[in-house]
Coordinates of C-alpha atoms in Angstrom, one line a residue:
Chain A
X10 CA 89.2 105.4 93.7
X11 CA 92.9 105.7 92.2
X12 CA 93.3 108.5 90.1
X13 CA 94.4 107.4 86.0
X14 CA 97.8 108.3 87.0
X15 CA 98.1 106.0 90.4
X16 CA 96.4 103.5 88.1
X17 CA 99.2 103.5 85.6
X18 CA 101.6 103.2 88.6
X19 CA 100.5 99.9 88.8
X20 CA 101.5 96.8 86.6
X21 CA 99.7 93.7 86.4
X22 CA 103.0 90.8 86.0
X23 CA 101.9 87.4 84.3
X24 CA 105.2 84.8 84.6
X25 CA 104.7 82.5 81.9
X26 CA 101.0 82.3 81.4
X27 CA 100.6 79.2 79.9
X28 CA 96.8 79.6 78.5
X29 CA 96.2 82.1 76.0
X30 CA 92.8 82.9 76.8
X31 CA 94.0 83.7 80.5
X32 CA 96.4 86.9 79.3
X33 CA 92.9 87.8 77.7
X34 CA 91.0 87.3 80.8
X35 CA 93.4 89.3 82.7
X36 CA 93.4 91.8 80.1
X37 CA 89.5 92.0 80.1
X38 CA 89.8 92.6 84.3
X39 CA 92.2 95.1 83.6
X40 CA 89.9 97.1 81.4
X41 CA 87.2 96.8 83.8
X42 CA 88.8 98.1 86.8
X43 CA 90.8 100.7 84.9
X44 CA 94.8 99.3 84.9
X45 CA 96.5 99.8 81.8
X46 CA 99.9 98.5 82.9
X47 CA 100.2 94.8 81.8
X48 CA 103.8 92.7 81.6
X49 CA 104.5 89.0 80.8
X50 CA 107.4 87.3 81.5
X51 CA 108.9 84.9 79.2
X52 CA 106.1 83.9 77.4
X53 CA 105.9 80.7 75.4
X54 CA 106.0 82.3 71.8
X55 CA 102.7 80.8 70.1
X56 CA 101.3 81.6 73.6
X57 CA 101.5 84.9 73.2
X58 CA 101.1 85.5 69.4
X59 CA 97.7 84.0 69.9
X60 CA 96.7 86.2 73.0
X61 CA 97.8 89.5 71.1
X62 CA 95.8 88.3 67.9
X63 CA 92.7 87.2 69.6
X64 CA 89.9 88.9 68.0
X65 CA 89.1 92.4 69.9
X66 CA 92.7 92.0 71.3
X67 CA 93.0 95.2 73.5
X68 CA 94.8 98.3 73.3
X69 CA 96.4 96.8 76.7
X70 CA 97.4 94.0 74.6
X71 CA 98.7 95.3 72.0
X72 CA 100.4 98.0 74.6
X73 CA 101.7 94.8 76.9
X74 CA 105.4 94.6 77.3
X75 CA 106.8 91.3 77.2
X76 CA 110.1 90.8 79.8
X77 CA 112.9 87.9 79.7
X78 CA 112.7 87.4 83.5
X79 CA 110.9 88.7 86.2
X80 CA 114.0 91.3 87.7
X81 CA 113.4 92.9 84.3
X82 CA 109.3 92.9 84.7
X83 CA 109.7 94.5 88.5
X84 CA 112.7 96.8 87.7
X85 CA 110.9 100.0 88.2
X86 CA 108.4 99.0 91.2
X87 CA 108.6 100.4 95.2
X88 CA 106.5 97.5 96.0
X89 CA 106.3 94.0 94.6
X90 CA 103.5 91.9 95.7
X91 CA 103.3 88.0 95.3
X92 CA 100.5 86.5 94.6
X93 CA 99.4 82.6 95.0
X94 CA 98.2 80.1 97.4
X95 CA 100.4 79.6 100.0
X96 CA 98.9 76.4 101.3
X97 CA 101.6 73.8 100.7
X98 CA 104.4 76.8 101.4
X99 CA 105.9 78.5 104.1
X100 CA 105.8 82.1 102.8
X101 CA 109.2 83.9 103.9
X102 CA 108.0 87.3 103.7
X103 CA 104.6 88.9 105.2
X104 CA 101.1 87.1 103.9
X105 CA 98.4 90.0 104.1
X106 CA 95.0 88.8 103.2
X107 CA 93.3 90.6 100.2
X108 CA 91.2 93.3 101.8
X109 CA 93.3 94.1 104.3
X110 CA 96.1 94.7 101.8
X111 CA 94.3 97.1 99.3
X112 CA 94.6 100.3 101.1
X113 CA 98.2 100.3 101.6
X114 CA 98.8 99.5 98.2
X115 CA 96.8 102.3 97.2
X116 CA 97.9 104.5 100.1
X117 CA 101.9 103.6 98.0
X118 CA 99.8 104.6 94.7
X119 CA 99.0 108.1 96.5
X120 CA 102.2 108.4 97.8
X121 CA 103.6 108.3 94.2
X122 CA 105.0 104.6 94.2
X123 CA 105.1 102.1 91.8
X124 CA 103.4 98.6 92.5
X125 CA 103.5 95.2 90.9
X126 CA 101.3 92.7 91.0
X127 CA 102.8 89.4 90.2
X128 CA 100.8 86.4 89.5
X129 CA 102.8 83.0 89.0
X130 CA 101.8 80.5 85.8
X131 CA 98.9 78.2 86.1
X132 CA 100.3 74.9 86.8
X133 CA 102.5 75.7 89.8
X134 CA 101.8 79.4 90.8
X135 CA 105.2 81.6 91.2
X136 CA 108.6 79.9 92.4
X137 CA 110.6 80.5 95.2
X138 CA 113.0 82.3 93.3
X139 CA 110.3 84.0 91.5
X140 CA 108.5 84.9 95.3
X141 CA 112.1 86.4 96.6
X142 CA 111.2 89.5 94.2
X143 CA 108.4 90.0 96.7
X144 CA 108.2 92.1 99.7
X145 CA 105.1 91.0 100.4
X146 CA 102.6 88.3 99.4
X147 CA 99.2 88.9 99.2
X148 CA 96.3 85.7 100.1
X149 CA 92.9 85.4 98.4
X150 CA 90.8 84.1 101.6
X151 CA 89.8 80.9 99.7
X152 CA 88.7 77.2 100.8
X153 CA 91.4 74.7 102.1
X154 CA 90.1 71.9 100.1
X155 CA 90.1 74.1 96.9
X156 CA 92.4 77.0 97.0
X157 CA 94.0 77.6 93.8
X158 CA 92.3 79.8 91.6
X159 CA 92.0 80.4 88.2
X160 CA 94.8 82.8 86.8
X161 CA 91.7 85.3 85.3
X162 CA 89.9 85.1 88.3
X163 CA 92.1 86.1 90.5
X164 CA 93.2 89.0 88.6
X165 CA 89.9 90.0 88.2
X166 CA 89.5 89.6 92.3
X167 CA 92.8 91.6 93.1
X168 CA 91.8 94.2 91.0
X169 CA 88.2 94.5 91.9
X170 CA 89.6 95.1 95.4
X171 CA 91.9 97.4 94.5
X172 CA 90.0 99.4 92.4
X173 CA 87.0 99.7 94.6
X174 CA 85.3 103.2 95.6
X175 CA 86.2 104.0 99.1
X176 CA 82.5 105.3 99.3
X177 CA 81.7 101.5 98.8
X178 CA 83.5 101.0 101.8
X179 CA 81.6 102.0 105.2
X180 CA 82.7 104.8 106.8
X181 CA 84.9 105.3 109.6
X182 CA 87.2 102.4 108.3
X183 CA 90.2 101.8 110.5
X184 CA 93.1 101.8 108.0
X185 CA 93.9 98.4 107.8
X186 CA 97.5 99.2 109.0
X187 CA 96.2 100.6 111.7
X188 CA 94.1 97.9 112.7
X189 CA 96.8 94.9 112.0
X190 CA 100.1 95.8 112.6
X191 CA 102.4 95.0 109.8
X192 CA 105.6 95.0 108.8
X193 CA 105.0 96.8 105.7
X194 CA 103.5 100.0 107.2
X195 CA 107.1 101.0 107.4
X196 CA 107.5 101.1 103.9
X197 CA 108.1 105.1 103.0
X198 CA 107.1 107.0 99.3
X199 CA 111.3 106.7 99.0
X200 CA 111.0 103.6 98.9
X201 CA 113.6 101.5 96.8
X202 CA 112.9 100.3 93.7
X203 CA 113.1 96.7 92.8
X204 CA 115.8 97.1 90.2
X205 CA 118.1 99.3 92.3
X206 CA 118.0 96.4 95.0
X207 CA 118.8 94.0 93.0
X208 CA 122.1 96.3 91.8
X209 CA 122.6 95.9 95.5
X210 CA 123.0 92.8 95.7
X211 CA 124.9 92.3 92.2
X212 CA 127.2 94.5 94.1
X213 CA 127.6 92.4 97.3
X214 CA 127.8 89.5 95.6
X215 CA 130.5 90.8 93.4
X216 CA 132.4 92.3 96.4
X217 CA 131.9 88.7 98.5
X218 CA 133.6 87.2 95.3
X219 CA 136.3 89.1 95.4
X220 CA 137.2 89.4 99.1
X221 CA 137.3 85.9 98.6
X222 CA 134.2 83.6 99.4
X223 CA 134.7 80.0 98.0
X224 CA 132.1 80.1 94.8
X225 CA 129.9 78.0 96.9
X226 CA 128.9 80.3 99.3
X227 CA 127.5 82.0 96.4
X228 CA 125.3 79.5 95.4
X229 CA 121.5 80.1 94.6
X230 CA 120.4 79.6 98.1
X231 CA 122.6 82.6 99.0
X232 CA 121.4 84.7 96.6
X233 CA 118.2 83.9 97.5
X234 CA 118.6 84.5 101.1
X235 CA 120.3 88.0 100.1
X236 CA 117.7 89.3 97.5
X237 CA 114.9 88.6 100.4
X238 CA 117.2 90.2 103.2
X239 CA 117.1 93.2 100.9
X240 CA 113.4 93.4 100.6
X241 CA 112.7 93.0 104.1
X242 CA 114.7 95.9 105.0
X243 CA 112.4 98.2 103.0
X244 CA 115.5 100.1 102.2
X245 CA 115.0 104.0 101.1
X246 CA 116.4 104.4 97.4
X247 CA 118.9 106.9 99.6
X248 CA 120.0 103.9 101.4
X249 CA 121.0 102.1 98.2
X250 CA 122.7 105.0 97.2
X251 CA 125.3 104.7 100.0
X252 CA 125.5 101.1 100.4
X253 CA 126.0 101.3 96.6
X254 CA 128.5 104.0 97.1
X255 CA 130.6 101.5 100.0
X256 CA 130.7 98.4 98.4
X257 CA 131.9 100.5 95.3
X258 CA 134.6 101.5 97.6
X259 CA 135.4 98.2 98.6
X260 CA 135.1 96.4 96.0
X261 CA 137.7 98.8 94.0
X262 CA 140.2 98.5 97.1
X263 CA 139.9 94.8 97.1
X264 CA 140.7 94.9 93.2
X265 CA 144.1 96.8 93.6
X266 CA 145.0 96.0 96.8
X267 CA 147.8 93.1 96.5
X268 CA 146.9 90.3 98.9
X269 CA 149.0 90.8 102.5
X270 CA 151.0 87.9 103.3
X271 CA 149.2 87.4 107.1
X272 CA 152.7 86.6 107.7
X273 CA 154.1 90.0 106.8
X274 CA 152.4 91.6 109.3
Chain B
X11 CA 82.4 83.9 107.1
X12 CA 78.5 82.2 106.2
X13 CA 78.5 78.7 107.6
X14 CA 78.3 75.6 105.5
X15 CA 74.7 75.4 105.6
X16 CA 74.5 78.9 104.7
X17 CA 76.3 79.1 101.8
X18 CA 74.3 76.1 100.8
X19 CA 71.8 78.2 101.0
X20 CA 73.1 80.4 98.2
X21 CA 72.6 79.4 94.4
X22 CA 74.1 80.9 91.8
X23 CA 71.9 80.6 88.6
X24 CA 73.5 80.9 85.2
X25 CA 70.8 81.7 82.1
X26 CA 71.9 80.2 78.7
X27 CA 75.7 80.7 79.1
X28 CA 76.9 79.6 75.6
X29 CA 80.7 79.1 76.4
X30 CA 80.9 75.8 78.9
X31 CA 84.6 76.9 79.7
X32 CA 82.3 79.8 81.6
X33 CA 80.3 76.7 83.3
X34 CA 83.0 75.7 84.3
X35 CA 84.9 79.0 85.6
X36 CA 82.0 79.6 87.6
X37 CA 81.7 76.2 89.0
X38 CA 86.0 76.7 90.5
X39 CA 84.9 79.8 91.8
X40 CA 82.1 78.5 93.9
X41 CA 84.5 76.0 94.7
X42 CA 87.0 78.2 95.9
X43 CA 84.9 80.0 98.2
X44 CA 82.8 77.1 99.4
X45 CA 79.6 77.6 97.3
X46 CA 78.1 74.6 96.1
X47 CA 74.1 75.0 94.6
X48 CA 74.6 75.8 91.1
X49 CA 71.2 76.0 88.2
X50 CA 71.8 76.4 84.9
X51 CA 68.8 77.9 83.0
X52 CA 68.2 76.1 79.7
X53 CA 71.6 75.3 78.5
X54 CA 72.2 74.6 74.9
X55 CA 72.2 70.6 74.8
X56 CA 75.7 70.6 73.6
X57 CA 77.0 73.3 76.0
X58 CA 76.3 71.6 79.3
X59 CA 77.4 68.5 78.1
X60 CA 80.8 69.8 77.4
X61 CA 81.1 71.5 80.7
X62 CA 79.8 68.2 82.7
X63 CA 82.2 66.4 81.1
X64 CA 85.2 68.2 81.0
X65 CA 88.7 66.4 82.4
X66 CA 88.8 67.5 86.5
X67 CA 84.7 68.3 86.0
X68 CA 83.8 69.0 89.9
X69 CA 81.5 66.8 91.9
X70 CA 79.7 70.4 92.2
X71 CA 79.2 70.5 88.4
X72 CA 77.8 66.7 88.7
X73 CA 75.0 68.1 91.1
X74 CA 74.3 71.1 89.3
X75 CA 70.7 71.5 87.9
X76 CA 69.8 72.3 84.7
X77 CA 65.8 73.6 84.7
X78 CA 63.7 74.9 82.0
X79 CA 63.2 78.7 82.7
X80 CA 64.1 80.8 85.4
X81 CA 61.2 80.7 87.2
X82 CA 61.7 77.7 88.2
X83 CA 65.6 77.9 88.9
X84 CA 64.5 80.5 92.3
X85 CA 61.4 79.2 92.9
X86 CA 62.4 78.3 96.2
X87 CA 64.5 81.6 96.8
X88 CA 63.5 84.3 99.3
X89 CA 66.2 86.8 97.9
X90 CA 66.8 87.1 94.1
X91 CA 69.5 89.0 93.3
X92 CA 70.5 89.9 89.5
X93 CA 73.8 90.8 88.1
X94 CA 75.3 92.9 85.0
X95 CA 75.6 95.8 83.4
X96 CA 73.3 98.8 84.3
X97 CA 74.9 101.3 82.0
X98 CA 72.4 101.1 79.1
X99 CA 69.1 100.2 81.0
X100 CA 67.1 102.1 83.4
X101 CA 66.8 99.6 86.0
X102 CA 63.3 99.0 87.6
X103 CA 64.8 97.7 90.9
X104 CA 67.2 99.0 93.5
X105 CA 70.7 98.8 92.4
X106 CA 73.2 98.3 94.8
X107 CA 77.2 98.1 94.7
X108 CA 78.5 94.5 95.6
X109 CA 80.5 95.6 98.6
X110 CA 77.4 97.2 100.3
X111 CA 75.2 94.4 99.3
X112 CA 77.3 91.7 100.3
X113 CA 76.2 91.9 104.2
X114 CA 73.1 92.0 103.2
X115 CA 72.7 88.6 101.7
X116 CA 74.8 87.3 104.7
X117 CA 72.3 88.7 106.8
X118 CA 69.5 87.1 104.9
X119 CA 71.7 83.8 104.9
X120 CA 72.1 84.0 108.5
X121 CA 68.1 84.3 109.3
X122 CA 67.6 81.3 107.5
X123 CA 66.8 82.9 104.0
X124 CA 67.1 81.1 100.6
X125 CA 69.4 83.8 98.3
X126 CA 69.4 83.2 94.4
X127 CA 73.0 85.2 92.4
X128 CA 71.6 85.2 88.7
X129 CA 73.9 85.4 86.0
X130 CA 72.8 86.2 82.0
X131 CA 74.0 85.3 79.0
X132 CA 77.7 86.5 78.0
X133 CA 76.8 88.4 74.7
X134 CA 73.5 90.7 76.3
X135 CA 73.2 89.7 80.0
X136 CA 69.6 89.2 81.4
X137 CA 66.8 90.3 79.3
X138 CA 64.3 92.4 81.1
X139 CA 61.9 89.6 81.8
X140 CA 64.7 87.5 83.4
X141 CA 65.2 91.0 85.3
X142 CA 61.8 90.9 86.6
X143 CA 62.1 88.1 89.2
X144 CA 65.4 89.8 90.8
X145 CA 64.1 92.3 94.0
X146 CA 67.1 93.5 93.7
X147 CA 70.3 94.5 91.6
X148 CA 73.8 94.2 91.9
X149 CA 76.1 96.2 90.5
X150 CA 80.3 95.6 90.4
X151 CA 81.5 99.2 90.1
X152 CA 83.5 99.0 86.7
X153 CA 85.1 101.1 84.1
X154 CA 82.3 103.4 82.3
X155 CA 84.2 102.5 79.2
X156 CA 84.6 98.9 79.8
X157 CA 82.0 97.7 81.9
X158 CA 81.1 94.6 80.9
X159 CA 82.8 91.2 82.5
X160 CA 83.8 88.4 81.7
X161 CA 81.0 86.0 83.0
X162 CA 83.4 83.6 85.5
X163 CA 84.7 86.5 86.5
X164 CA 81.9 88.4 87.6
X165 CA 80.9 85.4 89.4
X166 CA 84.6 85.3 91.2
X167 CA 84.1 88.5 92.6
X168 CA 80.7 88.0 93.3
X169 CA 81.7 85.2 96.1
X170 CA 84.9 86.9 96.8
X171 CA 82.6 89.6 98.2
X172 CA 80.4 87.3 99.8
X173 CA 82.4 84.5 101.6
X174 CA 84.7 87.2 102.9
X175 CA 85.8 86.5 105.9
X176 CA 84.4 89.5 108.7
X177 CA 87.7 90.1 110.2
X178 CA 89.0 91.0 106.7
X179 CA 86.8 93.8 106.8
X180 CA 87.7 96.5 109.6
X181 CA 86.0 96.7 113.3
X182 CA 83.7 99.4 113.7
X183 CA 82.1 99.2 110.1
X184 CA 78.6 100.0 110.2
X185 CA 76.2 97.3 108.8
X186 CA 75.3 98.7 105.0
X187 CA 72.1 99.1 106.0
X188 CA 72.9 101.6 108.0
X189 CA 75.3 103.6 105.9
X190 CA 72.5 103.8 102.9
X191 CA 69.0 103.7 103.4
X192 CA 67.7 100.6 100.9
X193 CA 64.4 99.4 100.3
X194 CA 65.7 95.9 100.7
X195 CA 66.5 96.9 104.6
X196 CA 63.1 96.3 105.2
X197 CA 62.9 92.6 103.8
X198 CA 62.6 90.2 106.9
X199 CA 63.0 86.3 107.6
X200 CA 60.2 85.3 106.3
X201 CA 59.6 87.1 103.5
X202 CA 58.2 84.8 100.8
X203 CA 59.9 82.7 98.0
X204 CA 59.6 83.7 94.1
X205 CA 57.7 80.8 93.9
X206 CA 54.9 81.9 95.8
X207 CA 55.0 85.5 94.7
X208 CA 55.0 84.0 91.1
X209 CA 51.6 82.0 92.3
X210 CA 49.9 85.0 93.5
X211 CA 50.8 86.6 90.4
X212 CA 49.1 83.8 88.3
X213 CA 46.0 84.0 90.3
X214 CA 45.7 87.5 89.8
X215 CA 45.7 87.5 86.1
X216 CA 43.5 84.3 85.9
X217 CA 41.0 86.8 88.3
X218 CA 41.5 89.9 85.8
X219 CA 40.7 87.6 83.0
X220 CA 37.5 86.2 84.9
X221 CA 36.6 89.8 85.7
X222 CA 36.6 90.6 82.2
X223 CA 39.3 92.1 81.4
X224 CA 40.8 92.4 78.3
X225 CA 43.2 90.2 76.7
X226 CA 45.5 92.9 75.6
X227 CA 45.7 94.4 79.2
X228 CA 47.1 91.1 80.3
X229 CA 50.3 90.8 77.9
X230 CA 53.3 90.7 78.7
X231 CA 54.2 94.3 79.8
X232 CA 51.4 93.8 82.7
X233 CA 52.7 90.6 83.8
X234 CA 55.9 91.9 83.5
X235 CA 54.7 95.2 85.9
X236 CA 53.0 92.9 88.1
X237 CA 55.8 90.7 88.9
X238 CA 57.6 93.8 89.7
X239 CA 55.6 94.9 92.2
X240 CA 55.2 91.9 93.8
X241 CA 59.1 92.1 94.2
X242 CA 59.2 95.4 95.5
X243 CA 56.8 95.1 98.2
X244 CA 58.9 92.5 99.9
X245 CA 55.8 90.2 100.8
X246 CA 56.2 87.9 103.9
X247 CA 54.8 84.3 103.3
X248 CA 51.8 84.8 104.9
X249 CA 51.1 88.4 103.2
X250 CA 50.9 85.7 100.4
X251 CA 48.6 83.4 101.7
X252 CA 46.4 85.8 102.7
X253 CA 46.5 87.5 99.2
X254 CA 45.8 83.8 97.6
X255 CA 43.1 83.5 100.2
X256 CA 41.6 86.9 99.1
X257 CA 41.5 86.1 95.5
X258 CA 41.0 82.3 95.5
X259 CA 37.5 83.5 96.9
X260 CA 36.9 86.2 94.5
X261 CA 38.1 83.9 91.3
X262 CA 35.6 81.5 92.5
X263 CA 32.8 84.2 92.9
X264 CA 33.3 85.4 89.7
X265 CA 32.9 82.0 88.0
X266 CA 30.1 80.8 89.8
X267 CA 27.9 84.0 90.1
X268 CA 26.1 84.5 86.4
X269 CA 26.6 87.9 84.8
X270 CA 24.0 89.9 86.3
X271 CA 22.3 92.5 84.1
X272 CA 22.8 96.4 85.1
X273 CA 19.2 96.5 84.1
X274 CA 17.4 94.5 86.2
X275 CA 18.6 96.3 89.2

């Protein structure tokens, strides 16, 4: 069981919940299982007035932050997790079925990490630019014929999971990393957060611009491509430190150094 | 992961739910995990023809039975499970955590068994009588100071639990049963359906009454203790027979042999 504290390391993320009753339902699921941590993004306005002013609206509600964009939501998480059915996709990162995924997030709770747990809006589940946030994506074993589930349902199934005693669990467990070998194990306590990578790749991006790529190299799909790059590496917030520190470097160089005439030389 | 056949097997009974949007929750989480038997316990007249008509309504909401009490909803079941909060009742039954009990049911699913998952009423849950026909309860583990769920939530986790696939859960897990000893370990194949334990229950008090006793001692607290025990012994079917056998004969004795008079012996 997580202690309070490794429960307030984790944040439940709704992106643009469309349904006011659903940011209730998660809310409820929340306070059943003990999370306290709940952000939506960009909400549709009357959306959200009408979920904070339900009648026996939450603390957690009331408490509930409410982000322009995902980056912002995820800033301060080691581990952002994707949720969604993946049928009609071809995920780009790691897919780790529900149960199997629960003990390392809580092992990166212990470990003094920060998680989020994003779940897309109802209609579509989370975008491909929304999903390149994600190290990791996590699947809800459900039917082929009907796999989306309701947005408060599966809240209320990820959390359940999470949130479970380990005593409820039969003894000598393997620890799922143990027993399925993925590329997450890797991920340390120092690991990166979210918002630090993404001031990585602000960083290259600006640097690529000014060592000269044509604009259109910088074009969503590259930015894309670089943001999941970054998240696959499972960089150490050390490592962002020096790769911040270098592109610093040379990015300031290629801002006062005149252009060379190749000819010159 | 229960075969088709089994998971038709499973029903999940709903008593009085008063919101259809729950109906219907609980009707796209069966879907989602391949449940299909769904009886709803006399529903409020306007209440289930909202939820069968709703836009998208399932083809498992079109089959769904609606029956009078819920007696008659696991009347054919050989395991009857109830659900809900324990934290103001002193339950009369085993209580067991979902993730323990989960193999369980599959194991009763997978020797042919018929399992009922009953669900009460959002605002008070089941009553005490509806309690009575369960041999068993299951409890999610949930917050002390929020326990109570959402009703189409409970039921998503519920079937989470239970259509989890085994290779979710890790190798070398002992069965539940072994872990923690449980009454309901000794509850085989052919142990008998509430139906005919409610029977044997009915000729009983028909014999008490013909034996003389008193109207008062058959009210509802007995019946209530007498279904109870029935449950906890975990009859087999022809445990049953025999007892209907036994007091078939002794009902008919009774009416047919004239009240002798302790004096003329």
């Amino acid at each position: 069981l997580p202690t309070e504290a490794q429960r307030d390391a984790l944040e439940v993320v709704l992106v643009t919940p469309r349904n006011p009753l659903n940011i209730g339902a998660a809310a409820r699921a929340m306070a059943n299982f003990g999370f306290r941590r709940l952000a939506v993004v960009a909400p549709f306005a009357p959306t959200w007035r009408e979920a904070r002013s339900a009648v026996g609206a939450e603390e957690l509600l009331q408490n509930a932050k409410s982000t322009a964009n995902l980056a912002e939501a995820v800033c301060d998480a080691t581990l952002v997790i994707g949720t969604g059915t993946l049928t009609y996709r071809r995920p780009e990162q790691p897919v780790v079925l529900l149960p199997l995924l629960a003990p390392l997030i809580r092992q990166e709770l212990e470990r003094g990490g920060r998680v989020a747990l994003v779940f897309g809006p109802e209609n579509h589940g989370l975008t491909r630019e929304d999903l390149s946030y994600c190290q990791i994506l996590v699947e809800i074993p459900t039917e082929a014929h009907q796999p989306s589930m309701n947005l408060g349902q599966a809240v209320a199934v990820c959390l359940y999971e999470l949130a479970l005693r380990p005593q409820a669990r039969s003894i000598g467990e393997k620890p799922a990393a143990e027993a399925y070998s993925l590329p997450y194990t890797e991920i340390g306590a120092a690991t990166a957060a979210s918002g630090h990578l993404e001031r990585v790749a602000g960083l290259i991006e600006e640097t690529m611009r000014a060592a000269g790529y044509s604009p259109e190299s910088m074009q969503a799909a590259n930015r894309h491509d670089l943001r999941l790059t970054l998240r696959r590496l499972s960089l150490r917030e050390q490592d962002t430190r020096r790769i911040l520190g270098l592109f610093r470097r040379i990015l300031w160089r290629l801002k006062h150094t005149p252009i060379r005439d190749d000819k010159s030389d």
